[in-house]
mmCIF file of C-alpha atoms in Angstrom:
data_model
loop_
_atom_site.group_PDB
_atom_site.id
_atom_site.type_symbol
_atom_site.label_atom_id
_atom_site.label_comp_id
_atom_site.label_asym_id
_atom_site.label_seq_id
_atom_site.Cartn_x
_atom_site.Cartn_y
_atom_site.Cartn_z
ATOM 1 C CA UNK A 1372 40.252 56.111 99.812
ATOM 2 C CA UNK A 1373 37.766 53.083 100.618
ATOM 3 C CA UNK A 1374 37.471 51.521 103.810
ATOM 4 C CA UNK A 1375 38.833 48.489 102.383
ATOM 5 C CA UNK A 1376 41.991 48.739 100.345
ATOM 6 C CA UNK A 1377 43.346 45.880 98.611
ATOM 7 C CA UNK A 1378 47.183 45.595 99.293
ATOM 8 C CA UNK A 1379 49.554 46.142 96.583
ATOM 9 C CA UNK A 1380 51.149 43.176 95.179
ATOM 10 C CA UNK A 1381 54.620 43.071 94.064
ATOM 11 C CA UNK A 1382 56.402 40.510 91.842
ATOM 12 C CA UNK A 1383 60.238 40.317 92.421
ATOM 13 C CA UNK A 1384 62.030 38.896 89.220
ATOM 14 C CA UNK A 1385 65.373 37.980 88.961
ATOM 15 C CA UNK A 1386 68.074 35.733 87.217
ATOM 16 C CA UNK A 1387 67.194 32.174 87.261
ATOM 17 C CA UNK A 1388 69.074 30.110 89.733
ATOM 18 C CA UNK A 1389 70.100 27.214 87.614
ATOM 19 C CA UNK A 1390 70.414 27.338 83.974
ATOM 20 C CA UNK A 1391 69.363 24.330 82.304
ATOM 21 C CA UNK A 1392 71.318 23.417 78.805
ATOM 22 C CA UNK A 1393 68.863 23.597 75.841
ATOM 23 C CA UNK A 1394 68.185 20.035 74.731
ATOM 24 C CA UNK A 1395 69.699 19.244 71.515
ATOM 25 C CA UNK A 1396 67.549 17.745 68.733
ATOM 26 C CA UNK A 1397 68.275 14.413 68.250
ATOM 27 C CA UNK A 1398 69.141 14.700 64.415
ATOM 28 C CA UNK A 1399 71.899 17.346 65.023
ATOM 29 C CA UNK A 1400 73.742 14.929 67.341
ATOM 30 C CA UNK A 1401 73.271 12.045 64.755
ATOM 31 C CA UNK A 1402 74.812 14.426 62.388
ATOM 32 C CA UNK A 1403 77.780 15.487 64.570
ATOM 33 C CA UNK A 1404 78.179 11.886 65.678
ATOM 34 C CA UNK A 1405 78.368 10.773 62.119
ATOM 35 C CA UNK A 1406 75.982 7.845 62.485
ATOM 36 C CA UNK A 1407 74.361 5.809 59.780
ATOM 37 C CA UNK A 1408 71.278 8.105 60.497
ATOM 38 C CA UNK A 1409 73.239 11.389 60.174
ATOM 39 C CA UNK A 1410 74.873 10.181 57.229
ATOM 40 C CA UNK A 1411 71.254 9.363 55.592
ATOM 41 C CA UNK A 1412 70.349 12.947 56.367
ATOM 42 C CA UNK A 1413 73.459 14.388 54.757
ATOM 43 C CA UNK A 1414 72.960 12.195 51.699
ATOM 44 C CA UNK A 1415 69.549 13.294 51.223
ATOM 45 C CA UNK A 1416 70.476 17.097 51.316
ATOM 46 C CA UNK A 1417 73.292 16.104 48.693
ATOM 47 C CA UNK A 1418 71.010 14.104 46.631
ATOM 48 C CA UNK A 1419 68.541 17.161 46.435
ATOM 49 C CA UNK A 1420 71.266 19.609 45.845
ATOM 50 C CA UNK A 1421 72.486 17.205 42.808
ATOM 51 C CA UNK A 1422 69.143 17.011 41.511
ATOM 52 C CA UNK A 1423 68.584 20.619 41.382
ATOM 53 C CA UNK A 1424 72.193 21.126 39.833
ATOM 54 C CA UNK A 1425 71.643 18.448 37.301
ATOM 55 C CA UNK A 1426 68.063 20.121 36.102
ATOM 56 C CA UNK A 1427 69.873 23.561 35.375
ATOM 57 C CA UNK A 1428 72.605 21.866 33.792
ATOM 58 C CA UNK A 1429 69.956 20.035 31.458
ATOM 59 C CA UNK A 1430 68.455 23.700 30.689
ATOM 60 C CA UNK A 1431 71.903 25.055 29.920
ATOM 61 C CA UNK A 1432 72.498 22.018 27.629
ATOM 62 C CA UNK A 1433 69.158 22.203 25.787
ATOM 63 C CA UNK A 1434 69.530 25.764 25.366
ATOM 64 C CA UNK A 1435 73.339 25.538 24.008
ATOM 65 C CA UNK A 1436 72.628 22.212 22.065
ATOM 66 C CA UNK A 1437 69.631 23.805 20.108
ATOM 67 C CA UNK A 1438 71.686 26.795 19.004
ATOM 68 C CA UNK A 1439 73.494 25.314 16.157
ATOM 69 C CA UNK A 1440 70.180 24.231 14.707
ATOM 70 C CA UNK A 1441 68.655 27.758 15.216
ATOM 71 C CA UNK A 1442 71.989 29.144 13.508
ATOM 72 C CA UNK A 1443 71.714 26.368 10.489
ATOM 73 C CA UNK A 1444 68.144 27.641 10.136
ATOM 74 C CA UNK A 1445 68.398 31.478 10.187
ATOM 75 C CA UNK A 1446 71.429 31.620 7.280
ATOM 76 C CA UNK A 1447 71.719 35.596 8.591
ATOM 77 C CA UNK A 1448 74.818 36.619 10.406
ATOM 78 C CA UNK A 1449 72.831 39.578 11.804
ATOM 79 C CA UNK A 1450 70.304 37.517 13.287
ATOM 80 C CA UNK A 1451 72.845 34.725 14.802
ATOM 81 C CA UNK A 1452 74.278 37.680 16.539
ATOM 82 C CA UNK A 1453 70.945 38.765 17.855
ATOM 83 C CA UNK A 1454 70.180 35.410 19.188
ATOM 84 C CA UNK A 1455 73.529 34.857 20.760
ATOM 85 C CA UNK A 1456 73.492 38.479 22.338
ATOM 86 C CA UNK A 1457 69.771 38.717 23.399
ATOM 87 C CA UNK A 1458 67.727 35.395 23.089
ATOM 88 C CA UNK A 1459 70.228 33.115 24.991
ATOM 89 C CA UNK A 1460 70.364 35.194 28.198
ATOM 90 C CA UNK A 1461 67.096 35.314 29.481
ATOM 91 C CA UNK A 1462 66.768 31.227 29.797
ATOM 92 C CA UNK A 1463 70.527 30.916 31.100
ATOM 93 C CA UNK A 1464 69.335 33.624 33.711
ATOM 94 C CA UNK A 1465 65.999 32.042 34.653
ATOM 95 C CA UNK A 1466 67.910 28.752 34.964
ATOM 96 C CA UNK A 1467 70.445 30.293 37.392
ATOM 97 C CA UNK A 1468 67.861 32.131 39.226
ATOM 98 C CA UNK A 1469 65.664 28.871 39.730
ATOM 99 C CA UNK A 1470 69.057 26.977 40.801
ATOM 100 C CA UNK A 1471 69.617 29.328 43.431
ATOM 101 C CA UNK A 1472 66.396 29.651 44.847
ATOM 102 C CA UNK A 1473 65.905 25.740 44.789
ATOM 103 C CA UNK A 1474 69.417 25.322 46.452
ATOM 104 C CA UNK A 1475 68.427 27.759 49.316
ATOM 105 C CA UNK A 1476 64.933 25.853 49.703
ATOM 106 C CA UNK A 1477 66.694 22.596 50.130
ATOM 107 C CA UNK A 1478 69.106 23.967 52.749
ATOM 108 C CA UNK A 1479 66.278 25.522 54.686
ATOM 109 C CA UNK A 1480 64.400 22.591 54.515
ATOM 110 C CA UNK A 1481 67.657 20.551 55.773
ATOM 111 C CA UNK A 1482 67.977 23.180 58.561
ATOM 112 C CA UNK A 1483 64.356 22.809 59.603
ATOM 113 C CA UNK A 1484 64.717 18.992 59.529
ATOM 114 C CA UNK A 1485 67.590 19.217 61.597
ATOM 115 C CA UNK A 1486 66.594 21.912 64.126
ATOM 116 C CA UNK A 1487 63.224 19.775 64.740
ATOM 117 C CA UNK A 1488 60.821 22.593 63.681
ATOM 118 C CA UNK A 1489 57.792 21.836 62.028
ATOM 119 C CA UNK A 1490 57.179 22.463 58.377
ATOM 120 C CA UNK A 1491 55.119 25.752 57.746
#
């Protein structure tokens, strides 16, 4: 051992004596209190969800609306059933997949706005 030994430091930790409540972000309280600003936040979410739903519906209407024209041009029952059985499902599945992703993104963005987190 050396002639000059440094004293050993000990850190004592424990429970905090007083627990402060977490500050609520203003947007959360605006929505909870149903103020005009909170209503604007909720309307914004609903508008973006409606826009996504109408876009998915437009794709559905476009696919379903053009099918009679395709059937009239084909003149073959076998091809008509093949189109109904196979060709309509990929666009409809993609439209549904896009809608779910868009709706989740809208909700995630809204939650980020309400919680006060910055955009990534």
